[in-house]
Short mmCIF file of C-alpha atoms in Angstrom, two decimals:
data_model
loop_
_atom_site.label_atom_id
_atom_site.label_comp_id
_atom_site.label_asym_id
_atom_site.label_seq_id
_atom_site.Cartn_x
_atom_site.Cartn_y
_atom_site.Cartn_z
CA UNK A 1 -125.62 148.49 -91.80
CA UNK A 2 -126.35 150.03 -88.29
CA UNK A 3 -124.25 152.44 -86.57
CA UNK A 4 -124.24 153.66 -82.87
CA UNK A 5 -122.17 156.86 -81.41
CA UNK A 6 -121.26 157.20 -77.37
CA UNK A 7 -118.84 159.43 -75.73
CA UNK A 8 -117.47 158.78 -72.70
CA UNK A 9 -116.37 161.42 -70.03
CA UNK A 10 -113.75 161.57 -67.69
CA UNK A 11 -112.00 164.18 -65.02
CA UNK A 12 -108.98 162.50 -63.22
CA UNK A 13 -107.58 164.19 -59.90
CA UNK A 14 -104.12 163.30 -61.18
CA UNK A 15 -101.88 164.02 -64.08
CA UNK A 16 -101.81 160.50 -64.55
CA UNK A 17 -103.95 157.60 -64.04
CA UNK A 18 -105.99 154.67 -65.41
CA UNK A 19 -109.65 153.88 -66.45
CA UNK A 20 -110.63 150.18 -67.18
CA UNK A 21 -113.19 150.85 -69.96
CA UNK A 22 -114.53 147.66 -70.51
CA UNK A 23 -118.09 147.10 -69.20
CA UNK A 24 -118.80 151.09 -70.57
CA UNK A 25 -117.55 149.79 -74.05
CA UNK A 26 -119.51 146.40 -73.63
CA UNK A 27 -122.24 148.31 -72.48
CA UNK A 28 -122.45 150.76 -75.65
CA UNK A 29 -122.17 147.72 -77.72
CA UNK A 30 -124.88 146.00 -76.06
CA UNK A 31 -127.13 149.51 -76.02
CA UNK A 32 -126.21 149.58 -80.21
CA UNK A 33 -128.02 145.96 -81.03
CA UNK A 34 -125.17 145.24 -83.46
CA UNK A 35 -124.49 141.61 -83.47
CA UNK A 36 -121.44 141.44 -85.75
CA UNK A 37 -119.34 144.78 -86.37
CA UNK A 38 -116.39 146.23 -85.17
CA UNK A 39 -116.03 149.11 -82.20
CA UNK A 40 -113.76 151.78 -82.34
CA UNK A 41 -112.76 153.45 -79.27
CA UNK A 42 -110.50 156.70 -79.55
CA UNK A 43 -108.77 159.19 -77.06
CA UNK A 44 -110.55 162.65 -78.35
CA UNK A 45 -107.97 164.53 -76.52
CA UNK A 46 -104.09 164.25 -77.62
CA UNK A 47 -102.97 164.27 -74.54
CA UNK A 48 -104.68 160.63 -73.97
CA UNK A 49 -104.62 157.22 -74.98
CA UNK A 50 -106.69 154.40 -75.51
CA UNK A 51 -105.19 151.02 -75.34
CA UNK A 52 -105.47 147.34 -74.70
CA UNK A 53 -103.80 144.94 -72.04
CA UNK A 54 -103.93 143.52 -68.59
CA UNK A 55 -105.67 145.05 -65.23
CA UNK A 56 -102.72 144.09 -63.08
CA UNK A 57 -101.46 147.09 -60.71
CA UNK A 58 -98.09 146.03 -60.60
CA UNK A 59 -98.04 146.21 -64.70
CA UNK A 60 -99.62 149.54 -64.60
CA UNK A 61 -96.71 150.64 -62.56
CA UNK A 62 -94.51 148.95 -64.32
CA UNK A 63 -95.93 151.43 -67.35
CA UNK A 64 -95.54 154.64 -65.71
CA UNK A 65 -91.80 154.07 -64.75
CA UNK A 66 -91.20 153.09 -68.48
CA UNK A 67 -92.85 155.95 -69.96
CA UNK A 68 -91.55 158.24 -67.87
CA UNK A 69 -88.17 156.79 -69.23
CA UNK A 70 -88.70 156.96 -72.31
CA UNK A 71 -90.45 160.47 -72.51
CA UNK A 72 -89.73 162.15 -68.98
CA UNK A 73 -91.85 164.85 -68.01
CA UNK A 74 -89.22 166.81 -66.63
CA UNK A 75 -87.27 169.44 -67.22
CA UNK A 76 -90.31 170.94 -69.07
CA UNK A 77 -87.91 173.32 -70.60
CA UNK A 78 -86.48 170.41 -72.78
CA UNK A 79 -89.33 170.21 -74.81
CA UNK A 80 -90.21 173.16 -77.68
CA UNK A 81 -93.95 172.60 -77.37
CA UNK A 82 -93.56 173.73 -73.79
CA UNK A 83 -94.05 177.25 -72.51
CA UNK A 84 -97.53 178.17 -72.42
CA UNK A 85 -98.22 174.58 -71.44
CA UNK A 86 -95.86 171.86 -69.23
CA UNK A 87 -97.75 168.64 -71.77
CA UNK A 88 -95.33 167.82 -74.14
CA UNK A 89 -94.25 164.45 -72.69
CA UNK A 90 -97.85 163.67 -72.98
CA UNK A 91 -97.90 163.74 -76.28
CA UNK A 92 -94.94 161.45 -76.85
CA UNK A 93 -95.90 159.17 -73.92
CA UNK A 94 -99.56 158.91 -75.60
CA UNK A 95 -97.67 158.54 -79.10
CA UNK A 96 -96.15 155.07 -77.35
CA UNK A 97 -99.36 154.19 -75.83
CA UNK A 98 -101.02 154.87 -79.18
CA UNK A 99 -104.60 156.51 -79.77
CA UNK A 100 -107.18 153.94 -80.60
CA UNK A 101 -108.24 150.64 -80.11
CA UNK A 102 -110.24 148.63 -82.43
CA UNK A 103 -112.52 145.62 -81.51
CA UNK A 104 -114.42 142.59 -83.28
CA UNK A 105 -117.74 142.34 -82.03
CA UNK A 106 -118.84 138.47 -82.52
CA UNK A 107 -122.82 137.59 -81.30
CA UNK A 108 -122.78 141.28 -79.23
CA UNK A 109 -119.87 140.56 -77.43
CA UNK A 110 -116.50 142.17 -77.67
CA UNK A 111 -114.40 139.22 -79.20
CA UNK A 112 -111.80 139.39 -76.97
CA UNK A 113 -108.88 136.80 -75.41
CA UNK A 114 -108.97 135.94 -72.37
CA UNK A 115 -106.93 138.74 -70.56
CA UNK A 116 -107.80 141.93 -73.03
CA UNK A 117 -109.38 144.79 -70.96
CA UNK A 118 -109.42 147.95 -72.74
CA UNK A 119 -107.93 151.08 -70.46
CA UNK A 120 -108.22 154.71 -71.03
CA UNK A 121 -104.59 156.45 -70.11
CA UNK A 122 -104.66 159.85 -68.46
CA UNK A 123 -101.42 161.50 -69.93
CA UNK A 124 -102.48 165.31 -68.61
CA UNK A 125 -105.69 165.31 -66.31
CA UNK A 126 -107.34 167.77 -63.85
CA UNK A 127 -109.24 168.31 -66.90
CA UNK A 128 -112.54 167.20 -68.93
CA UNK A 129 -111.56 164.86 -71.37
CA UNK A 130 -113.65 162.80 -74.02
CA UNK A 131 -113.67 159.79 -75.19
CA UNK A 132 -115.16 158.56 -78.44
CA UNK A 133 -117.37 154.96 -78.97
CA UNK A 134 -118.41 154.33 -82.82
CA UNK A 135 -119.90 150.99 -83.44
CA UNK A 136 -120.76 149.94 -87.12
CA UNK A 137 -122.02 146.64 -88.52
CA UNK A 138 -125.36 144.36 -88.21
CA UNK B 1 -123.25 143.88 -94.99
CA UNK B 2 -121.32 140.61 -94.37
CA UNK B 3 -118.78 139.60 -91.78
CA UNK B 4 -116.65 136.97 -91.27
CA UNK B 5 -114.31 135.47 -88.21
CA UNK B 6 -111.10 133.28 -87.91
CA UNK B 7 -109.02 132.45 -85.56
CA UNK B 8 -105.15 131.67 -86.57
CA UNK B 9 -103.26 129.41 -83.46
CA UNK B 10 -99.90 129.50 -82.79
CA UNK B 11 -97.02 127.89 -80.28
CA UNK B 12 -93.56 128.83 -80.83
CA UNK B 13 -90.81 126.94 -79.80
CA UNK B 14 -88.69 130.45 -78.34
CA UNK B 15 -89.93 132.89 -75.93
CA UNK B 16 -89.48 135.19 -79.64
CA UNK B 17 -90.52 134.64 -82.81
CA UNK B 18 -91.78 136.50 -85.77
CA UNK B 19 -94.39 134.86 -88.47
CA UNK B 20 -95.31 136.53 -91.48
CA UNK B 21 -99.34 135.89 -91.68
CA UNK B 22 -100.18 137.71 -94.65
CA UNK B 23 -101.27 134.61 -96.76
CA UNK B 24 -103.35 133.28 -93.81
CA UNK B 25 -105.10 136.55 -93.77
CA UNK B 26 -105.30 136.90 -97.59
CA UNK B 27 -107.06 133.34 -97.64
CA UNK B 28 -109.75 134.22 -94.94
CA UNK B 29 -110.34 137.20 -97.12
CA UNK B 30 -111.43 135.01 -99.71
CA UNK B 31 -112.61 132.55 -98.23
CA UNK B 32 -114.96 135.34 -96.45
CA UNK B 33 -116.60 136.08 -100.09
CA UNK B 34 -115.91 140.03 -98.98
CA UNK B 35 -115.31 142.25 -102.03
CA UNK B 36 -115.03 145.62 -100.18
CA UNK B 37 -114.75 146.45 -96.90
CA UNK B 38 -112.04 146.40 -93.85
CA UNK B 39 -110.28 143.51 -91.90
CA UNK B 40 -109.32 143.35 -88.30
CA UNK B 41 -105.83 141.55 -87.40
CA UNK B 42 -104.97 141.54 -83.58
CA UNK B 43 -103.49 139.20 -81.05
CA UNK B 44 -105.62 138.05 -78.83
CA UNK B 45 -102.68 137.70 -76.02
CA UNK B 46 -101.94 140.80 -74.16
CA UNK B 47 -98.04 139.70 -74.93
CA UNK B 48 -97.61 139.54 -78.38
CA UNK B 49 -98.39 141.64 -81.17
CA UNK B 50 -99.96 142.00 -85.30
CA UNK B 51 -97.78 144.85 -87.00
CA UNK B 52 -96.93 145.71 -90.54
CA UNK B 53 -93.64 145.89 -92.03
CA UNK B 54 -91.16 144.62 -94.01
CA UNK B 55 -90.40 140.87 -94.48
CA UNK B 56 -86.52 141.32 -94.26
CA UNK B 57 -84.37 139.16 -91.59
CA UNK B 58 -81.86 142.11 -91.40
CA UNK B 59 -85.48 144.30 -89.94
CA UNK B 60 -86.45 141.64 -88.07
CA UNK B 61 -82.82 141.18 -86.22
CA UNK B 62 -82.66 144.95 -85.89
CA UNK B 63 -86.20 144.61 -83.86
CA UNK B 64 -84.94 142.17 -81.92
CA UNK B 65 -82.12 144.29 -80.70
CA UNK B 66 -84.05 147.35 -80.54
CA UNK B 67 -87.07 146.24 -78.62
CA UNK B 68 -84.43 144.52 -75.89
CA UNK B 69 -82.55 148.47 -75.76
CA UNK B 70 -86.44 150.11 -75.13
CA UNK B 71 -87.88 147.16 -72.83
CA UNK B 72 -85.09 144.85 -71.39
CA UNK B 73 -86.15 141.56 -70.61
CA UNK B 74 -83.97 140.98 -67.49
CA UNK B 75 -83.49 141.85 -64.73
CA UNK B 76 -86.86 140.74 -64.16
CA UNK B 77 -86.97 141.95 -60.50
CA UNK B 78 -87.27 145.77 -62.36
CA UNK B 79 -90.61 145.06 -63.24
CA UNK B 80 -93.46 144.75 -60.45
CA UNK B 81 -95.66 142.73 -62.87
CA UNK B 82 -92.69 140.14 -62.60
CA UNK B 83 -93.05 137.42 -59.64
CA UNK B 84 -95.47 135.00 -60.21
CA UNK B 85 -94.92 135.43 -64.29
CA UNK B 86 -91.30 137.24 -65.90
CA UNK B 87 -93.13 138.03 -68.94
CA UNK B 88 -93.50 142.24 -68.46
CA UNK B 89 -91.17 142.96 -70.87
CA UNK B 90 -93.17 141.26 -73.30
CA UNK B 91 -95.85 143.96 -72.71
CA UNK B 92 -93.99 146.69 -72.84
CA UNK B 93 -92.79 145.21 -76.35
CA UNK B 94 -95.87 144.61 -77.52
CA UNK B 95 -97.28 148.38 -76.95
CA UNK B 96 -94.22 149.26 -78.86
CA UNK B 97 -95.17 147.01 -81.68
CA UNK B 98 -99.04 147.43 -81.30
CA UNK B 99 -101.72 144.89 -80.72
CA UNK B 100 -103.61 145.36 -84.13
CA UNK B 101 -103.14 146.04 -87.46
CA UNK B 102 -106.88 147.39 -89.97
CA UNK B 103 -106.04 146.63 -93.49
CA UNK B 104 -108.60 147.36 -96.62
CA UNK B 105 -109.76 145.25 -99.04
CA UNK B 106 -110.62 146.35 -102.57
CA UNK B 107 -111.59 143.88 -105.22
CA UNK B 108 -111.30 140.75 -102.44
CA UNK B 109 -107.55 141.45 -101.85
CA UNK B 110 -105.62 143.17 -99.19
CA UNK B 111 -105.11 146.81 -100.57
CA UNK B 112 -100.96 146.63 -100.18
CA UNK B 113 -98.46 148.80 -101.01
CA UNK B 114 -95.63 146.84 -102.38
CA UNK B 115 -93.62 145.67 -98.94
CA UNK B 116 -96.51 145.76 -96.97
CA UNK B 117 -97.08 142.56 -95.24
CA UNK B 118 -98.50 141.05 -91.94
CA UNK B 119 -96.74 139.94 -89.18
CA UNK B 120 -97.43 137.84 -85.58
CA UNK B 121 -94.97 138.67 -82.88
CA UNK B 122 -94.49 136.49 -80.40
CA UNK B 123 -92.90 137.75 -77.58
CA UNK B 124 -93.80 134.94 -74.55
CA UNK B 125 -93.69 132.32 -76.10
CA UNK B 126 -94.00 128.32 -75.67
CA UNK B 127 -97.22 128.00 -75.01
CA UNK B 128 -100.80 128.53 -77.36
CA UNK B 129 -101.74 131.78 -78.48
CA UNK B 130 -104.09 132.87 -80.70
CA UNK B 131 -104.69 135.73 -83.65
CA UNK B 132 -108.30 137.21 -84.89
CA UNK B 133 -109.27 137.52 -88.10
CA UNK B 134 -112.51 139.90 -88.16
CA UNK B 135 -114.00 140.88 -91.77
CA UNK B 136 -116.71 143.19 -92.46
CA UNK B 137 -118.21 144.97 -95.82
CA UNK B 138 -119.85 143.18 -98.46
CA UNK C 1 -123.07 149.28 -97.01
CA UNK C 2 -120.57 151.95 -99.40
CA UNK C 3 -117.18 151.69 -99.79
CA UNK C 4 -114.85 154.64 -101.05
CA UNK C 5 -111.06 154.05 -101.71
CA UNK C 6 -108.84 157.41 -102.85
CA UNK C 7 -105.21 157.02 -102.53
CA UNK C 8 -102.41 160.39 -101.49
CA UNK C 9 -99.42 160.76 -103.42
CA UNK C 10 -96.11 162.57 -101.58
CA UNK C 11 -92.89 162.78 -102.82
CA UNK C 12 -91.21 164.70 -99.98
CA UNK C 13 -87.78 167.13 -100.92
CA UNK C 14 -85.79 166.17 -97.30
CA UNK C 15 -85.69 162.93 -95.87
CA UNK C 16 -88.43 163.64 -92.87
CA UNK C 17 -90.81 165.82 -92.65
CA UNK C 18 -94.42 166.50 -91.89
CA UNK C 19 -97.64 167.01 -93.86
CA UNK C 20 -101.08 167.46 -92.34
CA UNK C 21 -103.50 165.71 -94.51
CA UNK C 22 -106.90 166.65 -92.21
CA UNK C 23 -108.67 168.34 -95.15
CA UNK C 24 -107.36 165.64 -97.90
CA UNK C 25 -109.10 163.10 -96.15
CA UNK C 26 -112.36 164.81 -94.77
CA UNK C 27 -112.63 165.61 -98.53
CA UNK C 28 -112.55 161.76 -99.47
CA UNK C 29 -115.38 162.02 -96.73
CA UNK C 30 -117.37 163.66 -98.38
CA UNK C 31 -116.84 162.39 -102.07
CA UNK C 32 -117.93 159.36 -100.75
CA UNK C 33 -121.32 160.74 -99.64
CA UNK C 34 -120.68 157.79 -96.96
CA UNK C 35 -122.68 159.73 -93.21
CA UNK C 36 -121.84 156.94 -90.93
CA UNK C 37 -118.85 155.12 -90.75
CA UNK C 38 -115.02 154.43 -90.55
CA UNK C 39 -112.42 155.88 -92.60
CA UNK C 40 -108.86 154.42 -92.26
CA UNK C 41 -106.37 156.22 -93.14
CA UNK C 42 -102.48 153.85 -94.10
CA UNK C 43 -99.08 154.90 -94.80
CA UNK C 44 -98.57 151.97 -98.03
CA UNK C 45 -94.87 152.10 -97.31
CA UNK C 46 -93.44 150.80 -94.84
CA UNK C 47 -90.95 153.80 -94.09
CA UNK C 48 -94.01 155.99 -93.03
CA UNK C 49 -96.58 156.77 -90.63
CA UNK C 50 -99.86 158.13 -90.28
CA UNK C 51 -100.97 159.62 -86.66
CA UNK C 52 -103.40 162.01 -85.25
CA UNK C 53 -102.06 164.79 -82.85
CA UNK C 54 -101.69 168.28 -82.74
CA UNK C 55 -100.96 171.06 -85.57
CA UNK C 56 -98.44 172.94 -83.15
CA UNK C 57 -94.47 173.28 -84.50
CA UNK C 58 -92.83 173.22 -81.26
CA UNK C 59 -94.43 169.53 -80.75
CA UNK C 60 -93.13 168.98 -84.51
CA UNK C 61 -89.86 169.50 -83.71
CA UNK C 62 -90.27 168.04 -80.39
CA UNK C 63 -90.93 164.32 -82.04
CA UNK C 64 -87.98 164.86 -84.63
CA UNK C 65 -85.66 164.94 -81.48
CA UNK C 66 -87.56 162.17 -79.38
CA UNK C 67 -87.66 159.63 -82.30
CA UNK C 68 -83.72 160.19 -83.31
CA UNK C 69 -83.08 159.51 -79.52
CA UNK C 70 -85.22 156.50 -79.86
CA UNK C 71 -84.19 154.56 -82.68
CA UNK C 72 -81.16 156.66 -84.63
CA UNK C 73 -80.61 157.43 -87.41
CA UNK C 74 -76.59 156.90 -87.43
CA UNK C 75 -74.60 155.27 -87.44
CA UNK C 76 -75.76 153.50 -90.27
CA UNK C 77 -73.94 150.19 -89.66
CA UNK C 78 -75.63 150.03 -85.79
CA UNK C 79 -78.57 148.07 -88.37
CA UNK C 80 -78.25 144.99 -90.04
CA UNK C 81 -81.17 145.91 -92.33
CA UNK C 82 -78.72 148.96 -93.60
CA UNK C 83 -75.93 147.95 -96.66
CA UNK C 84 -77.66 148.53 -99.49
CA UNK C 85 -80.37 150.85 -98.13
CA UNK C 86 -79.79 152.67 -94.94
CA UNK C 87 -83.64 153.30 -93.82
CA UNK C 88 -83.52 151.20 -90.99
CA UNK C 89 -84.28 153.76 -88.12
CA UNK C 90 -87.14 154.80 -90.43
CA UNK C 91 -88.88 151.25 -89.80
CA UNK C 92 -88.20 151.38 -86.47
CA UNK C 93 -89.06 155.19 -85.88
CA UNK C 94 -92.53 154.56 -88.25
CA UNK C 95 -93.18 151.42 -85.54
CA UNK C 96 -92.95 154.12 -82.54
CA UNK C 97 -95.23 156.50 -84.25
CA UNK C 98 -97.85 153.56 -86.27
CA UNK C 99 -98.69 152.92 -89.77
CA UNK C 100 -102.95 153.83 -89.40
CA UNK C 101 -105.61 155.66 -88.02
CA UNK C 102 -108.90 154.56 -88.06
CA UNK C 103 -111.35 157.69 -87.57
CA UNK C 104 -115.13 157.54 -87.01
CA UNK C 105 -117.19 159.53 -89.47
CA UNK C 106 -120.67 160.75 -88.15
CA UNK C 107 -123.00 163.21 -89.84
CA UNK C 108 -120.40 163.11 -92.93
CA UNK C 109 -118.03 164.92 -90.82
CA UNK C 110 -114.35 163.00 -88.83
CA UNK C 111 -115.70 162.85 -85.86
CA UNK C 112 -113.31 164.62 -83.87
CA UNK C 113 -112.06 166.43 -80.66
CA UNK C 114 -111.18 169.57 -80.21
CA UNK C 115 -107.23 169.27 -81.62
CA UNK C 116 -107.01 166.20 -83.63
CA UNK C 117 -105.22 166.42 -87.17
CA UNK C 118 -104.17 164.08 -88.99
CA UNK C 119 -100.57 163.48 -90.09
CA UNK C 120 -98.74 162.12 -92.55
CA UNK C 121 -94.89 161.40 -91.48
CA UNK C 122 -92.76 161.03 -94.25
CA UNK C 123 -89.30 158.71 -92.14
CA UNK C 124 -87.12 158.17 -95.89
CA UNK C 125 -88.45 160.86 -98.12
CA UNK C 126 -86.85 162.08 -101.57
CA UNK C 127 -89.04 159.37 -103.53
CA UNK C 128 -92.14 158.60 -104.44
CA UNK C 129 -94.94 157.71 -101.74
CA UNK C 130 -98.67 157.13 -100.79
CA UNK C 131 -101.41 156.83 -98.42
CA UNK C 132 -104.43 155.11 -98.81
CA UNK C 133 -108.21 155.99 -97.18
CA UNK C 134 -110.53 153.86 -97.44
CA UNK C 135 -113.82 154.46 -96.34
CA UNK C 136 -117.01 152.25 -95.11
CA UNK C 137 -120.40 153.22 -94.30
CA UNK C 138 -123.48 154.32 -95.88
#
């Protein structure tokens, strides 16, 4: 069994925004020589998620009207974890968008349908944030 | 290490439907020779979903209801990924649900608690979709 | 390729409530002896989650209010899948926050950033329960 390690970086200008991942994760599998495995890519930060779907703009939209629904950001003042920091509904609206994503990897490919891109979610940027790339198999 | 790939096909007569997949995953297990290791469940369409739960109608009504309260399907002119396609909904549902579901094996069986079991969620339906079935460990 | 399986047992006193089990499974880590690999870490009922975010009680109590204004808990008859049980905001609050986490181990060590804990969620506590790790790697 091999395994292969990569983190990526990221430092959005926003408080919100997304990162189509793909060709970096394709690219780490391709750099690891593993032929048949799985890939697990994970938000190292809380405040982040990792997750798969469709690079269409109007969807992405579509997502940050629905998570700001369903975990506003505002009034910070309704959230306990708030004070210090203004990042709770990060942390919920990660929670939704969930942390990790993993991947087949079939003949050194990500084995993927026809539409799957994999996006990194800025919850809380104008800060360094990590992402993490394991890759195990043969 | 060994690995091992299927690919389960679906077309559901509703634009919703659920399908409890457990045996078809429980058969590629063994029919992958795999003793000990992990499998990899996930939809392979960006609007459906592979979650675990309970095979109960009452659940399954109660998600139907549920999932309509958190992501409505209509009007579809809310959505800007709606237009060409009225389907956003369905991926708002399915990041609710979750696009994957990692499961162990121990012994060549699916390592279960006792309600455990797999299920496909179709959520645009009437038309061919697919699941992946990714084993590894030896 | 190693395999490692250890399973958690909780029997929580209230009905929610939550239990960070970081230590309990970088201990399975390193009984395993396993350096390089994946660890996933299950709820085995279907009532309970396991997530990775952070060890800070204002977020705690942050989530209890966010998931009861998601999916709550009364009134009981809102659910079909209540009548003889009456758990059904449970399944629906343990879909929101996801039954796994699969974690990367490198150097024998979760592979981690800065904040990450894992949790155990107990959604319809007062009885027996358990998590299961498994581990891959060698």
């Amino acid at each position: 069994m091999k395994s292969y390690r990569k983190v990526l970086h990221f430092h959005l200008p926003a408080r919100r925004g997304l990162v189509n991942i793909t060709d970096e994760v394709q690219s780490a599998v391709t750099e690891s020589g593993i032929q048949e495995g799985l890939v697990l890519v994970n938000a190292m930060n809380i405040t982040a998620s990792v997750f798969i779907n469709d690079d269409e703009s109007g969807l992405h939209h579509d997502y940050e009207v629905w998570l700001e629904k369903l975990a506003p950001e505002k009034p910070y003042q309704q959230y306990h974890h708030n004070g210090y920091e203004d990042n709770a509904d990060a942390h919920l609206k990660r929670t939704i968008m969930g942390r990790e994503s993993v991947v087949a990897i079939t003949k050194g490919k990500l084995d993927f349908g026809t539409w799957e891109q994999i996006f990194y979610y800025e919850l809380d940027g104008k800060r360094d944030k990590r992402v993490l790339i394991k890759i195990i198999g043969e």
